[in-house]
CSV table of C-alpha atoms and ligand atoms in Angstrom, one decimal:
chain,number,residue,atom,x,y,z
A,1,MET,CA,-12.0,-18.0,25.0
A,2,LYS,CA,-11.9,-18.0,21.0
A,3,LYS,CA,-9.3,-15.4,19.7
A,4,ILE,CA,-9.6,-13.7,16.5
A,5,LYS,CA,-6.5,-12.0,15.2
A,6,PHE,CA,-6.3,-8.9,13.3
A,7,ASN,CA,-4.4,-10.3,10.6
A,8,VAL,CA,-2.8,-13.9,9.6
A,9,PRO,CA,-0.3,-13.8,6.7
A,10,PRO,CA,-1.3,-15.1,3.6
A,11,GLN,CA,-0.4,-18.7,2.7
A,12,THR,CA,-1.5,-21.0,-0.2
A,13,GLY,CA,0.4,-24.3,1.1
A,14,ARG,CA,3.0,-24.6,-1.7
A,15,GLU,CA,5.3,-22.1,-0.2
A,16,MET,CA,7.7,-25.1,1.0
A,17,GLU,CA,7.7,-26.7,-2.3
A,18,HIS,CA,9.0,-23.6,-4.0
A,19,ILE,CA,11.3,-22.8,-1.4
A,20,ARG,CA,12.9,-26.1,-1.7
A,21,GLY,CA,13.0,-25.2,-5.4
A,22,ALA,CA,14.9,-22.2,-5.0
A,23,ILE,CA,17.4,-23.7,-2.9
A,24,GLY,CA,17.6,-26.8,-5.2
A,25,SER,CA,18.4,-24.5,-8.2
A,26,GLY,CA,21.9,-23.6,-6.1
A,27,ARG,CA,21.2,-20.0,-6.9
A,28,ILE,CA,19.6,-18.1,-3.9
A,29,CYS,CA,21.0,-14.5,-4.4
A,30,GLY,CA,18.8,-11.7,-6.3
A,31,ASP,CA,17.3,-12.1,-9.7
A,32,GLY,CA,17.0,-15.8,-9.6
A,33,ASP,CA,14.4,-17.8,-11.4
A,34,TYR,CA,11.6,-17.1,-8.8
A,35,THR,CA,12.4,-13.4,-8.8
A,36,LYS,CA,12.2,-13.3,-12.7
A,37,ARG,CA,8.7,-15.2,-12.5
A,38,CYS,CA,7.4,-12.6,-9.9
A,39,ASN,CA,8.6,-9.8,-11.9
A,40,GLU,CA,7.1,-11.1,-15.3
A,41,TRP,CA,3.7,-11.5,-13.5
A,42,ILE,CA,3.4,-8.2,-12.1
A,43,ARG,CA,4.4,-6.5,-15.6
A,44,GLU,CA,1.7,-8.7,-17.2
A,45,HIS,CA,-1.0,-8.0,-14.7
A,46,THR,CA,-0.3,-4.4,-14.3
A,47,GLY,CA,0.9,-3.1,-17.9
A,48,ALA,CA,3.8,-1.5,-16.2
A,49,ALA,CA,6.9,-1.6,-18.6
A,50,GLY,CA,9.3,-2.7,-15.9
A,51,ALA,CA,8.7,-4.4,-12.5
A,52,TYR,CA,11.3,-5.5,-9.9
A,53,LEU,CA,10.9,-7.2,-6.6
A,54,THR,CA,12.7,-5.2,-3.8
A,55,THR,CA,13.5,-6.2,-0.1
A,56,SER,CA,10.2,-3.9,1.1
A,57,CYS,CA,7.9,-1.3,-0.2
A,58,THR,CA,10.0,1.1,1.8
A,59,GLN,CA,12.8,0.2,-0.2
A,60,ALA,CA,11.0,0.6,-3.5
A,61,LEU,CA,9.9,4.2,-2.1
A,62,GLU,CA,13.5,5.0,-1.7
A,63,MET,CA,14.5,3.7,-4.9
A,64,ALA,CA,11.7,5.9,-6.6
A,65,ALA,CA,13.1,8.9,-4.7
A,66,LEU,CA,16.5,8.1,-6.3
A,67,MET,CA,14.9,7.4,-9.6
A,68,ALA,CA,13.3,10.9,-9.6
A,69,GLY,CA,16.6,12.5,-8.8
A,70,ILE,CA,15.4,14.3,-5.3
A,71,GLU,CA,17.9,16.8,-4.2
A,72,PRO,CA,18.1,18.6,-0.8
A,73,GLY,CA,15.6,21.6,-0.8
A,74,ASP,CA,13.3,19.7,-3.5
A,75,GLU,CA,9.5,19.6,-2.1
A,76,VAL,CA,7.4,16.5,-2.3
A,77,ILE,CA,3.5,16.5,-1.8
A,78,LEU,CA,2.0,13.7,0.2
A,79,PRO,CA,-1.0,13.0,2.7
A,80,SER,CA,-0.1,13.2,6.3
A,81,TYR,CA,-2.3,10.3,7.0
A,82,THR,CA,-0.1,7.5,5.7
A,83,PHE,CA,2.6,5.1,6.9
A,84,VAL,CA,6.2,6.6,7.6
A,85,SER,CA,7.8,5.1,4.9
A,86,THR,CA,5.9,7.2,2.3
A,87,ALA,CA,7.6,10.3,3.9
A,88,ASN,CA,11.1,8.8,5.0
A,89,ALA,CA,12.0,7.8,1.4
A,90,PHE,CA,12.0,11.4,0.5
A,91,ALA,CA,13.3,13.1,3.6
A,92,LEU,CA,16.3,10.7,3.3
A,93,ARG,CA,17.5,12.5,0.1
A,94,GLY,CA,16.8,15.8,1.7
A,95,ALA,CA,13.3,16.6,0.4
A,96,ARG,CA,10.8,19.0,2.4
A,97,LEU,CA,7.5,17.3,2.9
A,98,VAL,CA,4.5,19.3,2.1
A,99,PHE,CA,1.4,17.3,3.6
A,100,VAL,CA,-2.0,18.0,2.1
A,101,ASP,CA,-5.4,17.1,3.7
A,102,ILE,CA,-7.3,13.9,2.9
A,103,ARG,CA,-10.9,13.5,1.4
A,104,PRO,CA,-12.9,11.9,4.3
A,105,ASP,CA,-14.8,9.6,1.9
A,106,THR,CA,-11.7,7.5,0.7
A,107,ASN,CA,-8.9,9.0,3.3
A,108,ASN,CA,-7.0,9.4,0.0
A,109,ILE,CA,-5.1,12.9,-0.6
A,110,ASP,CA,-7.6,15.4,-1.6
A,111,GLU,CA,-6.6,16.1,-5.2
A,112,THR,CA,-8.5,19.5,-5.2
A,113,LEU,CA,-6.1,20.9,-2.4
A,114,ILE,CA,-2.7,19.8,-4.5
A,115,GLU,CA,-2.4,22.7,-6.5
A,116,ASP,CA,-2.3,25.1,-3.7
A,117,ALA,CA,0.7,23.1,-2.3
A,118,ILE,CA,2.9,23.4,-5.6
A,119,THR,CA,5.7,25.9,-5.4
A,120,GLN,CA,8.9,26.5,-7.5
A,121,ARG,CA,10.8,23.6,-5.4
A,122,THR,CA,7.9,21.1,-5.9
A,123,LYS,CA,9.3,17.8,-7.6
A,124,VAL,CA,7.0,15.0,-6.9
A,125,ILE,CA,3.4,14.2,-5.9
A,126,VAL,CA,2.9,10.9,-3.9
A,127,PRO,CA,-0.7,9.6,-3.9
A,128,VAL,CA,-1.1,6.6,-1.4
A,129,HIS,CA,-4.0,4.4,-2.2
A,130,TYR,CA,-5.4,3.8,1.0
A,131,ALA,CA,-7.2,0.3,1.5
A,132,GLY,CA,-6.4,-0.2,-1.9
A,133,VAL,CA,-9.0,2.2,-3.0
A,134,GLY,CA,-7.4,4.3,-6.0
A,135,CYS,CA,-6.6,8.2,-5.6
A,136,GLU,CA,-8.5,10.4,-8.1
A,137,MET,CA,-5.5,9.6,-10.7
A,138,ASP,CA,-6.8,11.4,-13.7
A,139,THR,CA,-6.9,14.8,-12.0
A,140,ILE,CA,-3.4,14.0,-10.0
A,141,MET,CA,-1.7,13.1,-13.4
A,142,GLU,CA,-3.0,16.1,-15.2
A,143,ILE,CA,-1.9,18.3,-12.4
A,144,ALA,CA,1.7,16.8,-12.5
A,145,GLU,CA,1.7,17.0,-16.5
A,146,ARG,CA,0.7,20.8,-16.5
A,147,HIS,CA,3.4,21.7,-13.6
A,148,ASN,CA,6.2,19.0,-14.9
A,149,LEU,CA,6.0,17.0,-11.9
A,150,LEU,CA,6.8,13.4,-11.3
A,151,VAL,CA,4.2,11.0,-9.6
A,152,VAL,CA,4.9,8.1,-7.3
A,153,GLU,CA,2.3,5.9,-6.4
A,154,ASP,CA,2.5,4.3,-2.9
A,155,ALA,CA,0.5,1.4,-4.0
A,156,ALA,CA,1.6,-0.7,-0.9
A,157,GLN,CA,-2.1,-1.6,-0.2
A,158,GLY,CA,-2.9,-1.7,-3.8
A,159,VAL,CA,-1.7,-4.9,-5.5
A,160,CYS,CA,-4.4,-6.2,-7.8
A,161,ALA,CA,-6.9,-3.1,-7.5
A,162,SER,CA,-7.3,-0.6,-10.4
A,163,TYR,CA,-8.7,3.0,-11.1
A,164,LYS,CA,-10.6,3.4,-14.4
A,165,GLY,CA,-9.4,-0.1,-15.3
A,166,ARG,CA,-5.6,0.7,-14.8
A,167,ALA,CA,-3.8,-1.1,-12.4
A,168,LEU,CA,-2.8,1.0,-9.3
A,169,GLY,CA,1.2,1.3,-9.2
A,170,SER,CA,1.3,1.7,-13.1
A,171,ILE,CA,-0.3,4.9,-13.8
A,172,GLY,CA,2.4,7.4,-12.3
A,173,ASP,CA,5.9,7.4,-13.4
A,174,TYR,CA,6.7,5.0,-10.5
A,175,GLY,CA,4.6,2.8,-8.4
A,176,CYS,CA,5.5,0.9,-5.2
A,177,PHE,CA,4.0,-2.4,-4.0
A,178,SER,CA,4.5,-4.2,-0.6
A,179,PHE,CA,4.7,-7.7,0.1
A,180,HIS,CA,4.9,-7.5,3.8
A,181,GLU,CA,2.9,-10.3,5.8
A,182,THR,CA,0.3,-7.7,6.5
A,183,LYS,CA,-0.4,-7.1,3.1
A,184,ASN,CA,-2.6,-9.0,0.8
A,185,TYR,CA,0.2,-11.0,-0.8
A,186,SER,CA,3.4,-11.5,1.2
A,187,MET,CA,7.0,-12.7,1.3
A,188,GLY,CA,7.5,-11.8,4.9
A,189,GLU,CA,9.4,-8.7,4.0
A,190,GLY,CA,9.1,-7.7,0.6
A,191,GLY,CA,7.9,-5.2,-2.2
A,192,ALA,CA,8.3,-4.1,-6.0
A,193,ILE,CA,9.0,-1.0,-7.9
A,194,LEU,CA,7.1,-0.5,-11.2
A,195,ILE,CA,8.2,1.4,-13.9
A,196,ARG,CA,5.9,3.2,-16.3
A,197,ASP,CA,8.5,4.5,-18.8
A,198,PRO,CA,10.4,1.7,-21.1
A,199,ASN,CA,13.2,4.1,-21.5
A,200,LYS,CA,13.8,4.2,-17.7
A,201,THR,CA,13.9,0.5,-17.0
A,202,ASP,CA,17.8,0.2,-17.7
A,203,ILE,CA,18.6,2.9,-15.1
A,204,ALA,CA,16.3,1.4,-12.6
A,205,GLU,CA,18.2,-2.1,-12.9
A,206,ILE,CA,21.4,-0.4,-12.4
A,207,ILE,CA,20.1,1.6,-9.1
A,208,ARG,CA,18.6,-1.5,-7.9
A,209,GLU,CA,21.9,-3.3,-8.4
A,210,LYS,CA,24.3,-1.3,-6.4
A,211,GLY,CA,24.5,1.4,-9.2
A,212,THR,CA,26.3,-1.3,-11.4
A,213,ASP,CA,25.2,-2.5,-14.8
A,214,ARG,CA,25.2,-6.0,-13.7
A,215,SER,CA,21.9,-6.7,-15.1
A,216,ARG,CA,23.3,-6.2,-18.8
A,217,PHE,CA,26.0,-8.0,-17.9
A,218,LEU,CA,24.2,-11.0,-17.2
A,219,ARG,CA,22.1,-10.7,-20.4
A,220,GLY,CA,25.4,-10.5,-22.3
A,221,GLN,CA,25.0,-7.0,-23.4
A,222,VAL,CA,28.2,-5.5,-21.9
A,223,ASP,CA,31.4,-7.9,-21.4
A,224,LYS,CA,32.1,-6.4,-18.0
A,225,TYR,CA,30.0,-4.7,-15.1
A,226,SER,CA,31.1,-1.5,-13.4
A,227,TRP,CA,29.8,1.2,-11.0
A,228,VAL,CA,27.8,3.4,-13.5
A,229,SER,CA,25.6,5.7,-10.9
A,230,ILE,CA,24.8,5.9,-7.3
A,231,GLY,CA,22.5,3.1,-6.2
A,232,SER,CA,21.8,0.6,-3.6
A,233,SER,CA,21.1,-3.3,-2.8
A,234,TYR,CA,17.1,-3.3,-3.2
A,235,LEU,CA,16.9,-7.0,-4.5
A,236,PRO,CA,15.7,-9.8,-2.2
A,237,SER,CA,17.0,-13.2,-2.2
A,238,ASP,CA,15.1,-15.9,-4.6
A,239,ILE,CA,14.0,-17.7,-1.4
A,240,ASN,CA,11.8,-14.6,-0.3
A,241,ALA,CA,10.5,-14.6,-4.0
A,242,ALA,CA,9.9,-18.4,-4.2
A,243,TYR,CA,7.5,-17.8,-0.9
A,244,LEU,CA,5.6,-15.0,-2.8
A,245,TRP,CA,5.4,-16.8,-6.2
A,246,PRO,CA,2.5,-19.2,-5.2
A,247,GLN,CA,0.5,-16.5,-4.0
A,248,LEU,CA,0.8,-14.6,-7.3
A,249,GLU,CA,-0.3,-17.9,-8.9
A,250,ASP,CA,-3.6,-17.8,-6.7
A,251,ALA,CA,-3.8,-14.0,-6.6
A,252,GLN,CA,-7.4,-14.1,-8.2
A,253,LYS,CA,-8.5,-16.8,-5.6
A,254,ILE,CA,-7.2,-14.6,-2.9
A,255,ASN,CA,-8.5,-11.7,-3.9
A,256,GLU,CA,-11.9,-13.1,-4.3
A,257,GLN,CA,-12.2,-14.5,-0.8
A,258,ARG,CA,-11.2,-11.1,0.6
A,259,LEU,CA,-13.7,-9.2,-1.4
A,260,GLN,CA,-16.2,-11.8,-0.1
A,261,SER,CA,-15.2,-11.0,3.4
A,262,TRP,CA,-15.5,-7.3,2.7
A,263,ASN,CA,-18.8,-7.5,1.0
A,264,ALA,CA,-20.1,-9.9,4.2
A,265,TYR,CA,-18.9,-7.1,6.5
A,266,TYR,CA,-20.6,-4.4,4.7
A,267,GLN,CA,-24.0,-6.3,4.4
A,268,ARG,CA,-23.9,-7.0,8.2
A,269,LEU,CA,-22.8,-3.6,9.3
A,270,GLN,CA,-25.2,-1.7,6.8
A,271,PRO,CA,-28.2,-1.7,9.4
A,272,LEU,CA,-25.7,0.2,11.9
A,273,GLN,CA,-25.0,2.9,9.3
A,274,GLU,CA,-28.4,3.6,8.6
A,275,LYS,CA,-29.1,4.1,11.9
A,276,GLY,CA,-26.5,6.7,11.8
A,277,LEU,CA,-24.2,4.8,14.4
A,278,LEU,CA,-21.1,4.3,12.2
A,279,GLU,CA,-19.8,4.8,8.9
A,280,LEU,CA,-18.7,2.3,6.5
A,281,PRO,CA,-16.1,2.7,3.9
A,282,GLN,CA,-16.9,4.3,0.5
A,283,VAL,CA,-15.5,3.3,-2.9
A,284,PRO,CA,-15.8,5.6,-5.9
A,285,GLN,CA,-17.3,4.1,-9.1
A,286,GLU,CA,-13.9,4.3,-11.0
A,287,CYS,CA,-12.2,2.3,-8.6
A,288,GLN,CA,-12.1,-1.5,-8.3
A,289,HIS,CA,-10.6,-2.3,-4.9
A,290,ASN,CA,-8.8,-5.4,-3.4
A,291,ALA,CA,-10.5,-5.8,0.1
A,292,HIS,CA,-7.1,-4.8,1.5
A,293,MET,CA,-8.6,-3.7,4.7
A,294,PHE,CA,-12.3,-3.2,6.1
A,295,TYR,CA,-12.4,-0.4,8.4
A,296,ILE,CA,-15.5,1.6,10.0
A,297,LYS,CA,-15.7,4.8,11.5
A,298,THR,CA,-17.1,5.7,14.8
A,299,ALA,CA,-18.4,9.1,16.2
A,300,ASP,CA,-14.9,10.0,17.7
A,301,ILE,CA,-12.0,8.9,19.6
A,302,THR,CA,-13.7,8.1,22.8
A,303,GLU,CA,-16.2,5.8,21.0
A,304,ARG,CA,-13.6,4.0,19.2
A,305,ASP,CA,-11.5,3.2,22.1
A,306,ALA,CA,-14.5,1.8,24.1
A,307,LEU,CA,-15.1,-0.4,20.9
A,308,ILE,CA,-11.8,-1.7,20.8
A,309,ARG,CA,-11.9,-2.4,24.6
A,310,HIS,CA,-15.2,-4.1,23.9
A,311,LEU,CA,-14.1,-6.4,21.0
A,312,LYS,CA,-10.8,-7.0,23.0
A,313,GLU,CA,-12.8,-8.5,25.9
A,314,GLN,CA,-14.5,-10.9,23.4
A,315,GLY,CA,-11.3,-11.9,22.1
A,316,ILE,CA,-11.2,-9.9,18.8
A,317,SER,CA,-8.3,-7.7,17.8
A,318,ALA,CA,-9.2,-4.6,16.0
A,319,VAL,CA,-6.4,-1.8,15.4
A,320,PHE,CA,-6.4,1.7,14.2
A,321,HIS,CA,-3.3,3.3,12.7
A,322,TYR,CA,-1.5,6.3,11.3
A,323,VAL,CA,-1.0,9.1,13.7
A,324,PRO,CA,-0.8,12.0,11.2
A,325,LEU,CA,2.6,12.5,10.2
A,326,HIS,CA,2.6,16.3,10.3
A,327,SER,CA,1.9,15.8,14.2
A,328,ALA,CA,4.6,13.6,14.8
A,329,ALA,CA,8.3,14.9,15.7
A,330,ALA,CA,10.0,13.7,12.6
A,331,GLY,CA,7.2,15.3,10.6
A,332,LYS,CA,7.4,18.5,12.3
A,333,THR,CA,11.1,18.6,11.6
A,334,TYR,CA,10.9,17.4,7.8
A,335,GLY,CA,7.6,18.9,6.5
A,336,ARG,CA,4.9,21.1,7.0
A,337,PHE,CA,0.9,21.0,6.5
A,338,CYS,CA,-0.5,23.4,3.7
A,339,GLY,CA,-3.7,24.3,4.1
A,340,GLU,CA,-6.2,23.6,6.9
A,341,ASP,CA,-6.4,19.9,8.6
A,342,ARG,CA,-10.1,19.4,8.2
A,343,TYR,CA,-10.0,15.8,7.8
A,344,THR,CA,-6.5,14.4,8.5
A,345,THR,CA,-6.7,14.3,12.2
A,346,LYS,CA,-10.2,13.8,12.7
A,347,GLU,CA,-10.7,10.8,10.4
A,348,SER,CA,-7.4,9.1,11.9
A,349,GLN,CA,-9.3,9.3,15.1
A,350,ARG,CA,-12.5,7.7,14.0
A,351,LEU,CA,-11.1,5.1,12.1
A,352,LEU,CA,-11.0,1.5,13.3
A,353,ARG,CA,-9.7,-1.6,11.3
A,354,LEU,CA,-11.5,-5.1,11.6
A,355,PRO,CA,-10.0,-8.3,11.3
A,356,MET,CA,-9.3,-9.0,7.6
A,357,TYR,CA,-7.3,-11.7,6.0
A,358,TYR,CA,-7.3,-14.6,3.6
A,359,GLY,CA,-8.8,-17.5,5.3
A,360,LEU,CA,-11.0,-15.5,7.8
A,361,THR,CA,-13.8,-17.6,8.4
A,362,PRO,CA,-17.7,-16.4,7.7
A,363,GLU,CA,-18.1,-17.8,11.3
A,364,ASP,CA,-15.6,-15.5,12.8
A,365,LEU,CA,-16.8,-12.7,10.4
A,366,ASP,CA,-20.4,-13.1,11.9
A,367,PHE,CA,-18.9,-13.1,15.7
A,368,VAL,CA,-17.1,-9.8,14.8
A,369,THR,CA,-20.2,-8.2,13.7
A,370,GLU,CA,-22.4,-9.5,16.3
A,371,GLN,CA,-20.4,-7.9,18.9
A,372,ILE,CA,-20.1,-4.7,17.3
A,373,ASP,CA,-23.9,-4.8,17.1
A,374,ARG,CA,-23.9,-5.5,20.8
A,375,PHE,CA,-21.6,-2.5,21.4
A,376,TYR,CA,-23.9,-0.2,19.7
A,377,ARG,CA,-27.2,-1.7,21.6
A,378,LYS,CA,-25.7,-1.0,24.8
B,1,PLP,C1,2.8,-1.1,4.5
B,1,PLP,C2,2.8,0.2,3.7
B,1,PLP,C3,4.2,0.6,3.4
B,1,PLP,C4,5.4,-0.1,3.6
B,1,PLP,O1,5.6,-1.3,3.3
B,1,PLP,P1,6.9,-2.3,3.7
B,1,PLP,O2,6.8,-3.3,2.8
B,1,PLP,O3,6.6,-2.9,5.1
B,1,PLP,O4,8.1,-1.5,3.6
B,1,PLP,C5,4.4,1.8,2.9
B,1,PLP,N1,3.4,2.6,2.7
B,1,PLP,C6,2.1,2.1,3.2
B,1,PLP,C7,0.8,2.9,2.8
B,1,PLP,C8,1.8,0.9,3.7
B,1,PLP,O5,0.6,0.7,4.1
């Protein structure tokens, strides 16, 4: 039987050539030639003042928590419907997590509920751009400004997506990308941190280089390097950056193909939505998404589980994700849910992700939608 995988990591075919290039350069530690090219590419395509590859989005988020100066007892506002790294990064610095409900249309944090969650101790708001569809950033930035809060965007899924023409990850104070192999562009494990304020790039370089001013030293701006702040090692080997580089070169091509698949899914499944059998994703006018994922929403968890089984029997792998963090053991220890959980749990139980990757063939996509059609005809 033919198997259709849920994800296949993106590749351009030129990865080996560049990995050889990195090794041939004789310098495979962090911040080599390929890392610089990737950093420059991200800056150019997002408008961020600084962009630095990291070893993961998890590490970019941890670095952002350090940059934000989180101290024990500070509060951080985030959705409960997200990956654990969004929460861990701040809990590791001693923050209390305050979970806010999501909007059922985008599964993003409900911006109208954020203000109720703000207290004297609040320091940061963390919007997560689910599926590469931007949160309502104008509202979130306005709330942050009025309350003197920082904004850290979890744009792990948002590379090459935008809100009102601005790249996701470049709107808040800090933005975090993922280049994990399940994301649109990959270096196996990897990520990047984006810095909006040009006055903060120096300290970002220091924190990323174990708290030393090694970057300035390498540029000849200081004659020796020393320990200037707390920090850690967040920079990846140049071999990983060499793997990522050709994908960034082909970013537009990869993005267009993913969007084609996304649109095809939408078209094929629209009749089922019209019959009220399932729901398709919604993308607000002001958002340009990047087809990071294609999900559908079933009536409830029972129907979703039956559909997963049906697809599995046909060799199709479809998955769901995010047990809401506030219902998990660590979520209860480190956080609390503010207000009513109207949608977080409900939507998390209805959502099903369909196979989506660069290289998904139209034939495979047809097969998946045919099988969904069949399920609902039964
Ligand atoms: C993938 C993901 C992360 C973690 O990314 P890594 O690069 O694997 O650390 C964090 N947040 C969200 C929303 C993600 O989807």
